[in-house]
Coordinates of C-alpha atoms in Angstrom, one line a residue:
M8 CA 101.8 137.5 117.5
A9 CA 100.8 135.9 114.2
Y10 CA 102.6 136.3 111.0
D11 CA 101.6 135.1 107.6
Q12 CA 103.4 135.5 104.3
Y13 CA 101.5 134.8 101.1
D14 CA 102.6 134.0 97.5
D15 CA 101.6 137.3 95.9
H16 CA 101.9 139.8 98.7
D17 CA 102.9 140.2 102.3
H18 CA 100.4 140.6 105.1
A19 CA 100.9 140.7 108.8
T20 CA 98.4 140.8 111.6
G21 CA 99.0 140.3 115.3
H22 CA 97.4 139.9 118.7
Q23 CA 98.8 139.0 122.1
Q24 CA 98.6 135.4 123.2
T25 CA 100.2 133.3 125.9
H26 CA 102.3 131.6 123.2
G27 CA 103.5 133.2 120.0
H28 CA 102.6 131.6 116.7
A29 CA 104.5 132.3 113.5
H30 CA 103.4 131.2 110.1
G31 CA 105.8 131.6 107.2
H32 CA 104.7 130.9 103.6
N33 CA 107.5 131.6 101.2
H34 CA 107.1 132.9 97.7
A35 CA 106.8 129.3 96.5
H36 CA 105.2 128.9 93.2
G37 CA 102.5 126.3 92.7
P38 CA 102.9 123.3 90.5
A39 CA 103.9 124.2 87.0
D40 CA 101.2 124.1 84.4
Y41 CA 101.8 121.0 82.2
G42 CA 98.3 121.0 80.8
R43 CA 99.5 121.3 77.2
A44 CA 102.1 118.5 77.7
F45 CA 99.4 116.2 79.2
A46 CA 97.0 117.0 76.3
I47 CA 99.6 116.2 73.7
G48 CA 100.8 113.1 75.5
V49 CA 97.2 111.7 76.0
A50 CA 96.3 112.3 72.3
L51 CA 99.5 110.7 71.0
N52 CA 99.5 107.7 73.2
L53 CA 95.7 107.0 72.9
S54 CA 96.2 106.9 69.1
F55 CA 99.2 104.6 69.5
V56 CA 97.2 102.3 71.8
L57 CA 94.6 101.8 69.0
V58 CA 97.4 101.1 66.4
E59 CA 99.1 98.6 68.7
A60 CA 95.9 96.8 69.6
V61 CA 94.8 96.4 66.0
F62 CA 98.2 95.3 64.6
G63 CA 98.8 93.1 67.7
V64 CA 95.7 91.1 66.8
I65 CA 96.5 91.1 63.1
G66 CA 100.1 90.1 63.7
H67 CA 99.3 87.6 66.6
S68 CA 101.8 89.4 68.8
L69 CA 101.4 89.3 72.5
A70 CA 104.3 91.7 72.9
L71 CA 102.4 94.3 71.0
L72 CA 99.1 93.6 72.9
A73 CA 101.0 93.7 76.2
D74 CA 102.6 97.0 75.2
A75 CA 99.2 98.3 74.1
G76 CA 97.8 97.5 77.6
H77 CA 100.8 99.1 79.2
N78 CA 100.3 102.3 77.0
L79 CA 96.6 102.3 77.8
S80 CA 97.5 102.3 81.5
D81 CA 99.8 105.2 80.8
V82 CA 97.0 107.2 79.2
L83 CA 94.9 106.6 82.3
A84 CA 97.9 107.5 84.4
M85 CA 98.4 110.8 82.5
L86 CA 94.7 111.6 82.8
M87 CA 94.9 111.1 86.6
A88 CA 98.1 113.1 86.9
W89 CA 96.6 115.9 84.7
G90 CA 93.5 116.0 86.9
A91 CA 95.5 116.0 90.1
T92 CA 97.7 118.9 88.8
A93 CA 94.6 120.9 88.0
L94 CA 93.1 120.1 91.4
A95 CA 96.3 121.1 93.2
R96 CA 96.0 124.6 91.8
R97 CA 92.6 125.2 93.3
P98 CA 92.5 127.7 96.2
P99 CA 91.8 126.7 99.8
S100 CA 88.2 126.4 101.0
V101 CA 86.5 126.3 104.4
R102 CA 86.4 122.5 104.3
F103 CA 89.8 122.0 102.5
T104 CA 92.0 124.6 104.2
Y105 CA 95.1 123.4 102.3
G106 CA 93.1 123.3 99.0
L107 CA 93.3 120.0 97.1
R108 CA 97.1 119.9 96.9
S109 CA 97.3 116.3 98.3
S110 CA 95.4 115.0 95.2
S111 CA 98.7 115.0 93.4
I112 CA 100.1 112.5 96.0
L113 CA 97.0 110.3 95.7
A114 CA 97.3 110.3 91.9
A115 CA 101.0 109.3 92.0
L116 CA 100.1 106.4 94.4
A117 CA 97.1 105.3 92.3
N118 CA 99.3 105.3 89.2
A119 CA 101.9 103.1 90.8
V120 CA 99.3 100.6 92.1
F121 CA 97.3 100.6 88.8
L122 CA 100.5 100.0 86.8
L123 CA 101.5 97.0 88.9
V124 CA 98.1 95.4 88.6
V125 CA 98.1 95.8 84.8
T126 CA 101.7 94.4 84.7
G127 CA 100.6 91.3 86.6
G128 CA 97.9 90.6 84.0
I129 CA 100.4 91.0 81.2
A130 CA 102.9 88.7 82.9
W131 CA 100.3 86.0 83.5
E132 CA 99.2 86.0 79.8
A133 CA 102.9 85.9 78.7
I134 CA 103.5 82.8 80.8
Q135 CA 100.5 81.1 79.2
R136 CA 101.7 82.0 75.7
L137 CA 105.3 80.9 76.5
L138 CA 104.0 77.4 77.1
Q139 CA 102.3 77.4 73.7
P140 CA 104.2 79.7 71.3
A141 CA 102.3 80.9 68.2
P142 CA 103.5 82.3 64.9
V143 CA 104.0 86.1 64.9
D144 CA 104.2 88.5 62.0
S145 CA 107.6 89.9 62.7
G146 CA 107.4 92.7 60.2
I147 CA 104.3 94.2 61.8
V148 CA 105.9 93.9 65.2
I149 CA 109.0 95.8 64.1
G150 CA 107.1 98.6 62.3
V151 CA 104.6 99.3 65.1
A152 CA 107.2 99.0 67.9
A153 CA 109.6 101.4 66.1
F154 CA 106.7 103.9 65.8
G155 CA 106.2 103.4 69.5
V156 CA 109.8 104.3 70.3
L157 CA 109.2 107.7 68.6
I158 CA 105.9 108.4 70.3
N159 CA 107.0 107.4 73.8
T160 CA 110.3 109.3 73.5
G161 CA 108.6 112.4 72.3
T162 CA 106.0 112.3 75.1
A163 CA 108.7 111.6 77.8
L164 CA 110.6 114.8 76.6
L165 CA 107.5 116.8 77.3
F166 CA 107.8 116.0 81.1
M167 CA 111.6 115.8 81.3
A168 CA 112.1 119.3 82.7
G169 CA 109.7 118.9 85.6
R170 CA 110.5 115.3 86.7
K171 CA 113.0 116.2 89.5
G172 CA 110.7 118.7 91.3
D173 CA 107.3 117.0 91.2
L174 CA 106.6 113.3 91.9
N175 CA 103.4 113.5 89.9
I176 CA 105.3 114.8 86.8
Q177 CA 108.1 112.2 87.5
A178 CA 105.5 109.5 87.3
A179 CA 104.4 110.7 83.9
F180 CA 108.0 110.9 82.7
L181 CA 108.8 107.5 84.1
H182 CA 105.8 105.9 82.4
M183 CA 106.8 107.3 79.0
A184 CA 110.6 106.7 79.3
S185 CA 110.1 103.1 80.3
D186 CA 107.7 102.7 77.4
A187 CA 110.3 103.9 75.0
V188 CA 112.8 101.4 76.3
V189 CA 110.2 98.6 76.1
S190 CA 109.2 99.4 72.5
L191 CA 112.9 99.3 71.6
G192 CA 113.1 95.9 73.1
V193 CA 110.1 94.8 71.1
V194 CA 111.8 96.1 67.9
I195 CA 114.9 94.0 68.7
A196 CA 112.9 90.9 69.4
G197 CA 111.0 91.4 66.1
I198 CA 114.2 91.6 64.1
V199 CA 115.5 88.4 65.8
M200 CA 112.2 86.5 65.1
L201 CA 112.3 87.7 61.5
F202 CA 115.5 85.8 60.9
T203 CA 115.3 82.9 63.3
H204 CA 111.5 82.2 63.7
W205 CA 112.0 82.0 67.5
F206 CA 108.4 82.9 68.2
W207 CA 108.8 82.2 71.9
L208 CA 110.7 85.5 72.0
D209 CA 107.4 87.4 71.8
S210 CA 106.3 86.0 75.1
T211 CA 109.7 86.3 76.6
V212 CA 109.9 90.0 75.7
S213 CA 106.4 90.4 77.3
L214 CA 107.9 89.0 80.6
C215 CA 110.9 91.3 80.3
I216 CA 108.5 94.2 79.8
S217 CA 106.7 93.3 83.0
A218 CA 110.0 93.1 84.9
V219 CA 111.1 96.5 83.6
I220 CA 107.7 98.1 84.6
V221 CA 107.9 96.6 88.1
I222 CA 111.4 97.8 88.7
A223 CA 110.7 101.3 87.4
T224 CA 107.4 101.5 89.3
W225 CA 108.7 100.3 92.7
G226 CA 110.4 103.6 93.6
L227 CA 107.3 105.6 92.6
L228 CA 105.1 103.3 94.8
R229 CA 107.5 103.6 97.8
D230 CA 107.8 107.4 97.5
S231 CA 104.1 108.1 96.9
T232 CA 103.1 105.8 99.8
Q233 CA 105.6 107.6 102.1
L234 CA 104.1 111.0 101.1
A235 CA 100.5 109.7 101.5
L236 CA 101.4 108.6 105.1
H237 CA 102.8 112.1 105.8
G238 CA 106.4 110.9 105.8
V239 CA 109.2 113.4 105.5
P240 CA 109.8 114.0 101.7
E241 CA 112.9 112.5 100.1
G242 CA 116.0 114.7 100.4
I243 CA 115.0 116.4 103.7
E244 CA 116.8 115.2 106.9
T245 CA 114.7 115.9 110.0
Q246 CA 117.7 116.0 112.3
V247 CA 119.4 118.5 110.1
V248 CA 116.3 120.7 110.1
R249 CA 116.1 120.4 113.9
A250 CA 119.8 121.4 114.3
Y251 CA 119.2 124.5 112.1
L252 CA 116.2 125.6 114.2
A253 CA 118.0 124.8 117.5
A254 CA 121.0 127.0 116.4
L255 CA 118.8 130.1 115.8
P256 CA 119.4 133.2 118.0
N257 CA 117.9 132.8 121.5
V258 CA 116.4 129.4 120.8
T259 CA 117.1 127.0 123.8
A260 CA 114.9 124.0 122.7
V261 CA 113.0 122.7 119.7
H262 CA 110.1 120.2 120.1
D263 CA 106.9 119.0 118.3
L264 CA 108.8 119.2 115.0
H265 CA 106.8 117.7 112.0
I266 CA 107.6 117.8 108.3
W267 CA 105.3 116.5 105.7
A268 CA 104.3 116.9 102.0
M269 CA 101.3 119.1 101.3
S270 CA 101.5 118.0 97.6
T271 CA 104.1 116.5 95.3
T272 CA 105.8 119.9 95.1
E273 CA 105.1 121.6 98.4
T274 CA 106.4 120.8 101.9
A275 CA 105.1 122.0 105.3
L276 CA 106.7 122.2 108.7
T277 CA 105.4 122.8 112.2
A278 CA 107.6 123.3 115.3
H279 CA 107.7 124.8 118.8
L280 CA 110.7 127.0 119.5
V281 CA 111.5 127.8 123.1
M282 CA 112.8 131.4 123.3
Q283 CA 113.2 132.8 126.8
N284 CA 113.0 136.4 125.5
G285 CA 109.7 135.7 123.8
Y286 CA 108.5 136.6 120.4
P287 CA 111.5 137.6 118.2
G288 CA 109.6 139.8 115.8
D289 CA 108.5 139.5 112.2
A290 CA 111.9 140.2 110.6
L291 CA 113.5 137.1 112.1
L292 CA 110.5 134.9 111.3
N293 CA 110.6 136.1 107.8
Q294 CA 114.3 135.3 107.6
I295 CA 113.7 131.8 109.0
S296 CA 111.0 131.2 106.5
D297 CA 113.2 132.2 103.6
E298 CA 116.1 130.0 104.8
L299 CA 113.9 127.0 105.3
Q300 CA 112.9 127.4 101.7
L301 CA 116.4 127.9 100.4
R302 CA 118.1 125.2 102.5
F303 CA 115.4 122.5 102.7
R304 CA 112.7 123.4 100.1
I305 CA 110.2 123.8 103.0
N306 CA 107.8 126.5 101.8
H307 CA 105.0 126.4 104.4
P308 CA 106.5 126.6 107.9
T309 CA 104.5 127.3 111.0
L310 CA 106.5 128.1 114.2
Q311 CA 105.1 128.4 117.7
V312 CA 107.2 130.5 120.1
E313 CA 107.3 129.6 123.8
T314 CA 109.2 131.1 126.7
G315 CA 109.8 127.8 128.5
D316 CA 107.8 128.9 131.6
P317 CA 108.1 125.9 134.0
A318 CA 104.8 126.7 135.5
H319 CA 103.1 126.2 132.2
P320 CA 105.1 123.4 130.4
C321 CA 104.1 122.5 126.8
A322 CA 102.2 119.2 126.7
L323 CA 103.8 118.4 123.4
A324 CA 107.4 118.8 124.5
P325 CA 108.2 115.0 124.7
D326 CA 109.3 113.6 121.4
H327 CA 106.9 110.7 121.6
R328 CA 103.9 113.0 121.9
V329 CA 102.1 114.0 118.7

């Protein structure tokens, strides 16, 4: 018996098999449409990159140039995230039966790697300038960086609502929020240089910017790498899910349990349930599907029902078999 539940309607078809297969797809909505937020964020930050680059050269400020490079990487990151969000909404095809949902995971991973590479270049240049400090126009630094605080804070607020439910949106929010903090640091450094002429602060702030970026990006790199390797998404405990399935009516064993991310917002599960009475009916499977969504945010479960016939044991029963 096969059962499939779609986002916009219910549909059930069935045929007899040696084993029962149940597919539950809850009423899980696809990734929210942040197209307008991405468009506004890209436009604002691209304009600000040009302003920072021009005034960074005029004011001889490495801190502004470093922040301009960082903001340019954020523009590229937002473009990748925006593209991945659009691809994730495309329907499945014959070749890509899950659609292109995983592109959001690849975008989050690419953003993390790209940001770390750019940060390494900024840190290297800062070290060179720290050894040979040069005069900096503190007034320009303060004015441009203060403008950056407003731009980055406003852009971060566009993604604030979706940051907890989507790693891709979290990456965009993280980029912008860290930029706001960094720009505030540049403002403070500019004020100090204005009164003390400690121009070495410009390079020191650039190094601090690099440290903040690395710290903020490390978690994104870890999480996106884990999802790219089909790891269990953060917040879901495999043993807790196994215990829930094992406690279901008439279930005597659970094996071949796998949980992985289809995208940065959707989680899939497959498992074999040993039920000596055989296929339990669509109603119970529908209930299991709903509870997996409510309890664990798993919105695409596939369950195979077996009777545990010793004459025909499942080859995937041992935990080490995949």
